[in-house]
Amino acid sequence: MNIVFIHQNAPGQWRHIAAHLAAEGGHKIVIIGKHKRVDIEGADYRLYKVSPAHESPEPGNPESLFASFIGHGKAVAEILKTLLAEGFKPDVIAAHPGWGESIFAKDVLPDVPLLHYCEFYYRSKGADYGFANDTTLEGDMALRARNAGLNLSLEAMDWGVCPTNWQKAQHPASSHDKITVVHEGIDTSVVKPDPEATIVLPTGRILTAQDEVVTYVARNLEPYRGIHIFTRAAELIQRQRPNAHVVLVGGTGVSYGGPPADGRTWKENLLDTARLDPMRTHFLGTLAYDRYLKVLQTSSVHVYLTFPFVLSWSMTESMSAGCLIVGSNTQPVQEVLRHNENGLMVDFFKPEEVAATVCDALENRDKLRHLREGARNTILSGYDQAAHCIPAHKQLLLDLAAGRRPALSHTPSATLGAA
């Protein structure tokens, strides 16, 4: 096949299937993006630039966001035109539509199937917006306007792929009959339990699986991923468990939502309100992947909290690593976690409940080993990259390239919670 993958942080969510096809041979792969994040041997990368205004649209300004969307689409359209002029025509295009990059793909190549990675569609009710704050009419209207580009993308695509059923359900019902559910998958041969793993702290101290290690991971420490709840719970945990160490992985920027009103980071803001033991609280910042895995493998209890939003890779990776997980009872988590089967569920808004559940889990680690096994088996039975997800993505591309209608579901929902 001739395949074009499009993602501003190239190759983004297409990383695993693109790498597999490149290694398999027999395919010509072009990856279009704004930044080259991962090098895939054998792939032809084409990078584009947009104007400063389109690079940094005004937050909360639908007109600016839509102009940025169009600007990204025009930049990618020029690359597609260049590829055609060079004699390269793809059999299928796979793109993330979130920044507008593929909006004109069907105008340049009208007879080439377009697959979109349908990550998230914004809703004024039932998802992240209004989950923790009051809504306003102005906010509702801005959110609808924000979806303008996504609606154009849904109209343009021939097919879509979505990692979870809940994320698919956020999209308009009219698009559901052309969106397949299949996760990007986890490399379970790498992300696996390791009882010998250790965490080397900045102080030089080494934590092992024999210690009480409560872990928390997010791309950035922010409310969308429950950092404000976790820090309050961590204070209570440390009071009740004098040997418990709290290890936090994540940056201090903002991935979702906005910064605190006082202009500081969420970490700075929250440390003023939570009395954490500095000798037993360890902010590790962003880590190289191998060090991040060591944190999961050493964890006694791993806490994952989130707004109703995109399910983090760290959640499925913590399950694959065999963590004892305490997760929020929000919809994305409910799709992969089953209370007392492969983890423990808590109310997102109740730090006291989070703390009590973590303390009980620390006290009864040996009795709760089946939860670790259940979490690992959930990933093995339906989210394993080599056995399930990469073959499903490949079949999706083959079907589209051949003009066949793909299967609507490769979801492992029937095996969730299997032990």
Coordinates of C-alpha atoms in Angstrom, one line a residue:
M1 CA 0.0 0.0 0.0
N2 CA 0.9 3.7 -0.4
I3 CA -0.1 5.3 2.9
V4 CA -0.1 8.9 4.2
F5 CA -0.3 9.4 7.9
I6 CA -1.0 12.9 9.1
H7 CA -0.5 14.3 12.7
Q8 CA 0.9 17.6 13.8
N9 CA 3.2 15.7 16.3
A10 CA 4.2 13.2 13.7
P11 CA 3.3 10.3 13.8
G12 CA 1.1 10.8 16.9
Q13 CA -1.4 8.0 17.5
W14 CA -0.4 6.4 14.2
R15 CA 3.1 5.6 15.6
H16 CA 2.6 1.9 16.2
I17 CA 0.7 0.9 13.0
A18 CA 3.1 3.1 10.9
A19 CA 6.2 1.5 12.5
H20 CA 4.7 -2.0 11.9
L21 CA 3.9 -1.4 8.3
A22 CA 7.4 0.2 7.7
A23 CA 9.1 -2.8 9.2
E24 CA 6.8 -5.3 7.3
G25 CA 8.0 -3.9 4.0
G26 CA 6.1 -3.6 0.8
H27 CA 4.5 -0.3 1.7
K28 CA 5.4 3.3 0.8
I29 CA 4.8 5.4 3.9
V30 CA 4.7 9.2 4.0
I31 CA 4.2 10.9 7.4
I32 CA 3.1 14.6 7.3
G33 CA 3.3 16.7 10.4
K34 CA 4.4 20.0 12.0
H35 CA 6.9 18.3 14.3
K36 CA 8.8 15.0 14.0
R37 CA 8.4 13.4 17.4
V38 CA 9.3 9.8 16.6
D39 CA 11.6 8.6 13.9
I40 CA 10.3 5.6 11.9
E41 CA 12.9 4.0 9.7
G42 CA 11.8 3.7 6.1
A43 CA 9.1 6.4 6.4
D44 CA 9.3 9.7 4.3
Y45 CA 8.6 12.6 6.6
R46 CA 7.2 15.9 5.2
L47 CA 7.0 18.8 7.7
Y48 CA 5.0 22.0 7.3
K49 CA 4.9 25.4 8.9
V50 CA 2.0 27.7 9.6
S51 CA 1.9 31.4 10.4
P52 CA 2.4 32.5 14.1
A53 CA -1.3 33.4 14.3
H54 CA -2.3 29.9 13.3
E55 CA 0.4 28.4 15.5
S56 CA -1.0 30.0 18.6
P57 CA -4.8 30.7 18.2
E58 CA -6.5 32.7 20.9
P59 CA -7.8 30.4 23.6
G60 CA -11.6 30.6 23.9
N61 CA -11.9 32.5 20.6
P62 CA -13.8 30.4 18.1
E63 CA -12.9 32.6 15.1
S64 CA -9.2 32.4 15.9
L65 CA -9.4 28.6 16.4
F66 CA -11.2 28.1 13.1
A67 CA -8.8 30.3 11.2
S68 CA -6.0 28.1 12.7
F69 CA -7.9 25.0 11.6
I70 CA -8.0 26.3 8.0
G71 CA -4.4 27.4 8.1
H72 CA -3.2 23.9 9.1
G73 CA -5.4 22.3 6.4
K74 CA -4.0 24.6 3.7
A75 CA -0.4 23.8 4.7
V76 CA -1.0 20.0 4.5
A77 CA -2.9 20.4 1.2
E78 CA 0.2 21.9 -0.3
I79 CA 2.2 18.9 0.7
L80 CA -0.4 16.5 -0.8
K81 CA -0.2 18.5 -4.0
T82 CA 3.6 18.2 -4.0
L83 CA 3.4 14.4 -3.5
L84 CA 1.0 14.1 -6.4
A85 CA 3.4 16.2 -8.6
E86 CA 6.2 13.8 -7.6
G87 CA 4.1 10.8 -8.8
F88 CA 3.1 9.5 -5.4
K89 CA -0.6 8.8 -4.9
P90 CA -1.7 7.2 -1.6
D91 CA -4.1 4.3 -1.5
V92 CA -5.4 5.6 1.9
I93 CA -4.9 8.6 4.1
A94 CA -5.0 8.3 7.9
A95 CA -5.2 11.6 9.8
H96 CA -5.9 13.2 13.1
P97 CA -8.5 15.9 12.3
G98 CA -8.2 17.8 15.6
W99 CA -6.0 20.7 14.2
G100 CA -7.6 20.8 10.7
E101 CA -4.7 19.2 8.9
S102 CA -6.8 16.9 6.8
I103 CA -9.8 19.2 6.1
F104 CA -8.8 19.6 2.4
A105 CA -7.4 16.1 1.8
K106 CA -10.5 15.1 -0.1
D107 CA -10.4 18.2 -2.2
V108 CA -6.8 17.3 -3.3
L109 CA -7.4 13.6 -3.6
P110 CA -11.2 13.1 -3.9
D111 CA -11.0 9.4 -4.8
V112 CA -8.6 8.4 -2.0
P113 CA -10.2 7.0 1.2
L114 CA -9.7 9.2 4.2
L115 CA -9.5 7.6 7.7
H116 CA -9.8 9.9 10.7
Y117 CA -8.7 9.3 14.3
C118 CA -11.8 10.5 16.1
E119 CA -10.3 11.3 19.5
F120 CA -12.8 13.7 21.0
Y121 CA -16.0 15.7 20.2
Y122 CA -16.9 18.4 22.6
R123 CA -20.2 18.3 24.4
S124 CA -22.0 20.9 26.5
K125 CA -23.4 18.2 28.7
G126 CA -22.2 14.8 29.9
A127 CA -18.4 15.2 29.4
D128 CA -15.6 17.4 30.6
Y129 CA -17.3 20.8 30.1
G130 CA -19.4 21.6 33.2
F131 CA -18.0 18.5 35.1
A132 CA -16.4 20.6 37.9
N133 CA -17.7 24.1 37.2
D134 CA -20.9 25.9 36.3
T135 CA -21.7 26.3 32.7
T136 CA -22.8 29.5 30.9
L137 CA -24.7 30.3 27.7
E138 CA -21.5 31.9 26.4
G139 CA -19.5 28.8 27.1
D140 CA -22.1 26.6 25.5
M141 CA -22.0 28.7 22.3
A142 CA -18.2 28.8 22.3
L143 CA -18.1 25.0 22.6
R144 CA -20.5 24.5 19.7
A145 CA -18.4 26.9 17.6
R146 CA -15.3 25.0 18.6
N147 CA -16.8 21.9 17.0
A148 CA -17.2 23.6 13.6
G149 CA -13.9 22.3 12.2
L150 CA -14.6 18.8 13.6
N151 CA -18.0 18.7 12.0
L152 CA -16.4 19.5 8.6
S153 CA -13.9 16.7 9.2
L154 CA -16.7 14.2 10.1
E155 CA -18.4 15.1 6.8
A156 CA -15.2 14.7 4.8
M157 CA -14.0 11.4 6.2
D158 CA -14.8 8.1 4.6
W159 CA -14.3 6.3 7.9
G160 CA -13.2 6.9 11.5
V161 CA -11.4 5.0 14.2
C162 CA -11.8 5.7 18.0
P163 CA -9.9 4.2 20.9
T164 CA -12.9 3.7 23.3
N165 CA -16.6 3.3 23.0
W166 CA -17.2 6.3 25.3
Q167 CA -15.2 8.6 23.1
K168 CA -17.1 7.4 20.1
A169 CA -20.4 8.0 21.8
Q170 CA -19.5 11.7 22.2
H171 CA -19.5 12.1 18.4
P172 CA -22.8 12.9 16.7
A173 CA -25.0 9.9 16.2
S174 CA -25.0 10.4 12.5
S175 CA -21.4 9.5 12.4
H176 CA -21.5 6.3 14.5
D177 CA -22.1 4.0 11.6
K178 CA -18.7 4.8 10.1
I179 CA -16.5 4.8 13.2
T180 CA -14.6 1.7 14.3
V181 CA -13.6 1.3 17.9
V182 CA -10.1 0.0 18.3
H183 CA -7.4 1.2 20.8
E184 CA -3.9 2.0 19.7
G185 CA -2.8 -0.8 22.0
I186 CA -0.1 -1.5 24.6
D187 CA 3.2 -3.3 24.0
T188 CA 2.7 -5.9 26.7
S189 CA 6.2 -7.4 26.2
V190 CA 7.6 -4.0 27.4
V191 CA 4.9 -2.7 29.7
K192 CA 4.7 -5.6 32.2
P193 CA 5.2 -6.3 35.9
D194 CA 8.7 -6.4 37.3
P195 CA 9.0 -7.2 41.0
E196 CA 12.7 -6.2 40.9
A197 CA 12.0 -2.6 39.6
T198 CA 13.2 0.3 41.7
I199 CA 12.7 4.1 41.7
V200 CA 15.9 6.2 42.2
L201 CA 14.8 9.5 43.8
P202 CA 16.6 12.8 43.3
T203 CA 17.9 12.5 46.9
G204 CA 19.6 9.2 46.0
R205 CA 17.1 7.1 48.0
I206 CA 15.9 4.0 46.3
L207 CA 12.3 2.8 46.6
T208 CA 11.4 -0.8 45.9
A209 CA 8.3 -2.9 45.6
Q210 CA 8.6 -3.7 49.3
D211 CA 8.1 0.0 50.2
E212 CA 4.7 1.7 50.4
V213 CA 4.7 3.7 47.1
V214 CA 1.6 5.6 46.0
T215 CA 2.0 6.8 42.4
Y216 CA 0.3 9.4 40.3
V217 CA 1.0 10.1 36.6
A218 CA -0.2 12.7 34.2
R219 CA 1.3 14.6 31.2
N220 CA 0.9 17.7 33.3
L221 CA -0.2 18.1 36.9
E222 CA -3.6 19.8 36.4
P223 CA -7.3 19.5 37.5
Y224 CA -8.4 17.6 34.4
R225 CA -6.4 14.7 35.7
G226 CA -7.5 15.3 39.3
I227 CA -4.3 16.7 40.8
H228 CA -6.2 18.9 43.1
I229 CA -8.1 15.9 44.5
F230 CA -5.0 13.7 44.6
T231 CA -2.9 16.2 46.6
R232 CA -5.6 16.5 49.3
A233 CA -5.9 12.7 49.4
A234 CA -2.1 12.4 49.6
E235 CA -2.0 14.6 52.7
L236 CA -4.5 12.2 54.4
I237 CA -2.7 9.1 53.2
Q238 CA 0.6 10.3 54.7
R239 CA -1.1 11.1 58.0
Q240 CA -2.5 7.5 58.2
R241 CA 0.5 5.7 56.7
P242 CA 3.7 7.0 58.2
N243 CA 5.8 4.9 55.8
A244 CA 4.0 5.8 52.6
H245 CA 5.9 7.7 49.9
V246 CA 3.9 9.6 47.3
V247 CA 5.6 9.8 43.8
L248 CA 4.2 12.1 41.2
V249 CA 5.2 12.1 37.5
G250 CA 4.2 15.0 35.2
G251 CA 5.1 18.4 34.0
T252 CA 3.9 21.8 35.4
G253 CA 2.4 23.1 32.1
V254 CA -1.3 22.9 31.0
S255 CA -2.5 20.3 28.5
Y256 CA -6.2 20.7 29.2
G257 CA -8.3 23.5 30.7
G258 CA -6.4 26.6 31.8
P259 CA -3.8 27.7 34.4
P260 CA -4.8 29.0 37.9
A261 CA -6.2 32.5 38.0
D262 CA -3.1 33.7 40.1
G263 CA -0.8 33.0 37.1
R264 CA 1.2 30.3 38.9
T265 CA 1.4 26.6 38.1
W266 CA -1.2 24.2 39.5
K267 CA 1.6 22.5 41.4
E268 CA 2.6 25.8 43.1
N269 CA -1.0 26.6 43.8
L270 CA -1.9 23.3 45.3
L271 CA 1.2 23.0 47.5
D272 CA -0.1 26.0 49.4
T273 CA -3.3 24.1 50.3
A274 CA -2.0 20.6 51.0
R275 CA 0.4 19.8 53.8
L276 CA 2.5 17.1 52.3
D277 CA 5.6 15.6 54.0
P278 CA 8.5 16.9 51.9
M279 CA 10.6 13.9 52.9
R280 CA 7.9 11.5 51.6
T281 CA 6.6 13.5 48.6
H282 CA 8.6 13.2 45.3
F283 CA 7.8 15.3 42.3
L284 CA 9.8 13.6 39.5
G285 CA 8.7 15.9 36.6
T286 CA 8.6 14.4 33.1
L287 CA 10.6 11.2 32.8
A288 CA 12.2 9.2 30.0
Y289 CA 9.9 6.3 29.1
D290 CA 12.0 3.6 30.8
R291 CA 12.1 5.5 34.1
Y292 CA 8.4 6.1 33.9
L293 CA 7.8 2.4 33.5
K294 CA 9.9 1.8 36.6
V295 CA 7.6 4.0 38.6
L296 CA 4.6 2.0 37.5
Q297 CA 6.4 -1.3 38.2
T298 CA 7.4 -0.2 41.7
S299 CA 4.0 1.2 42.6
S300 CA 2.1 -0.3 45.6
V301 CA -1.1 1.6 44.7
H302 CA -1.5 3.7 41.5
V303 CA -4.1 6.5 41.5
Y304 CA -5.8 7.6 38.2
L305 CA -8.3 10.4 38.3
T306 CA -9.8 12.2 35.3
F307 CA -12.6 14.4 34.1
P308 CA -14.9 12.7 31.6
F309 CA -12.3 13.2 28.8
V310 CA -9.9 11.2 26.7
L311 CA -8.6 8.1 28.5
S312 CA -4.9 8.5 29.2
W313 CA -2.3 6.1 27.8
S314 CA -0.9 6.0 31.4
M315 CA -4.2 4.3 32.5
T316 CA -3.9 1.4 30.2
E317 CA -0.1 1.2 30.7
S318 CA -0.5 1.1 34.4
M319 CA -3.0 -1.8 34.0
S320 CA -0.5 -3.6 31.7
A321 CA 2.2 -3.1 34.3
G322 CA 0.1 -4.9 36.8
C323 CA -0.6 -1.9 39.1
L324 CA -3.1 -2.0 41.9
I325 CA -5.3 0.8 40.6
V326 CA -7.6 3.2 42.4
G327 CA -9.5 5.0 39.6
S328 CA -12.2 7.7 39.5
N329 CA -15.7 6.5 38.7
T330 CA -15.9 8.7 35.6
Q331 CA -17.0 7.3 32.2
P332 CA -13.6 6.8 30.5
V333 CA -12.3 4.9 33.4
Q334 CA -15.5 2.8 33.8
E335 CA -14.9 1.4 30.3
V336 CA -11.7 -0.4 31.3
L337 CA -11.9 -0.7 35.1
R338 CA -14.3 -2.9 37.1
H339 CA -14.6 -2.4 40.8
N340 CA -13.1 -5.4 42.8
E341 CA -12.3 -7.2 39.5
N342 CA -9.3 -5.4 38.1
G343 CA -9.1 -2.3 40.3
L344 CA -11.0 -0.1 42.8
M345 CA -13.3 2.8 42.0
V346 CA -13.7 6.0 43.9
D347 CA -15.7 9.2 43.6
F348 CA -13.6 11.8 41.8
F349 CA -14.8 14.6 44.0
K350 CA -14.1 12.9 47.4
P351 CA -10.4 13.0 48.5
E352 CA -11.4 11.4 51.7
E353 CA -12.7 8.4 49.8
V354 CA -9.6 8.3 47.7
A355 CA -7.4 8.3 50.7
A356 CA -9.4 5.7 52.6
T357 CA -9.3 3.4 49.6
V358 CA -5.6 3.8 49.1
C359 CA -4.8 3.2 52.7
D360 CA -7.0 0.1 52.8
A361 CA -5.2 -1.1 49.6
L362 CA -1.8 -0.5 51.2
E363 CA -2.9 -2.5 54.3
N364 CA -4.2 -5.4 52.2
R365 CA -1.8 -5.5 49.3
D366 CA -1.3 -9.3 49.4
K367 CA -5.1 -9.9 49.6
L368 CA -5.7 -7.7 46.6
R369 CA -3.2 -9.3 44.3
H370 CA -6.1 -10.6 42.1
L371 CA -6.8 -6.9 41.1
R372 CA -3.3 -6.6 39.7
E373 CA -3.7 -9.8 37.8
G374 CA -7.1 -8.7 36.6
A375 CA -5.7 -5.4 35.3
R376 CA -2.9 -7.1 33.4
N377 CA -5.3 -9.7 32.0
T378 CA -7.7 -7.0 30.8
I379 CA -4.9 -5.5 28.6
L380 CA -3.6 -8.9 27.4
S381 CA -7.1 -10.1 26.4
G382 CA -8.1 -7.1 24.3
Y383 CA -5.5 -4.2 24.2
D384 CA -2.4 -6.1 23.4
Q385 CA -0.7 -4.3 20.5
A386 CA 0.8 -7.3 18.6
A387 CA -2.1 -9.7 19.2
H388 CA -5.1 -7.4 18.7
C389 CA -4.7 -3.7 18.0
I390 CA -2.1 -3.5 15.2
P391 CA -3.8 -6.3 13.2
A392 CA -7.1 -4.5 13.6
H393 CA -5.6 -1.2 12.4
K394 CA -4.0 -2.9 9.5
Q395 CA -7.2 -4.6 8.5
L396 CA -9.0 -1.2 8.7
L397 CA -6.5 0.3 6.3
L398 CA -6.6 -2.7 3.9
D399 CA -10.4 -2.6 3.8
L400 CA -10.5 1.1 3.0
A401 CA -7.7 0.8 0.4
A402 CA -9.6 -2.0 -1.3
G403 CA -13.0 -0.2 -1.2
R404 CA -14.4 -2.6 1.4
R405 CA -16.6 -1.4 4.3
P406 CA -14.6 -2.0 7.5
A407 CA -16.0 -3.8 10.6
L408 CA -17.6 -1.4 13.0
S409 CA -16.1 -2.8 16.1
H410 CA -12.8 -4.4 17.1
T411 CA -13.5 -3.4 20.7
P412 CA -12.5 -5.8 23.5
S413 CA -15.5 -4.8 25.6
A414 CA -16.6 -8.4 26.1
T415 CA -13.3 -9.1 27.8
L416 CA -13.0 -6.1 30.1
G417 CA -12.4 -7.1 33.6
A418 CA -11.4 -10.6 32.7
A419 CA -9.2 -12.2 35.3

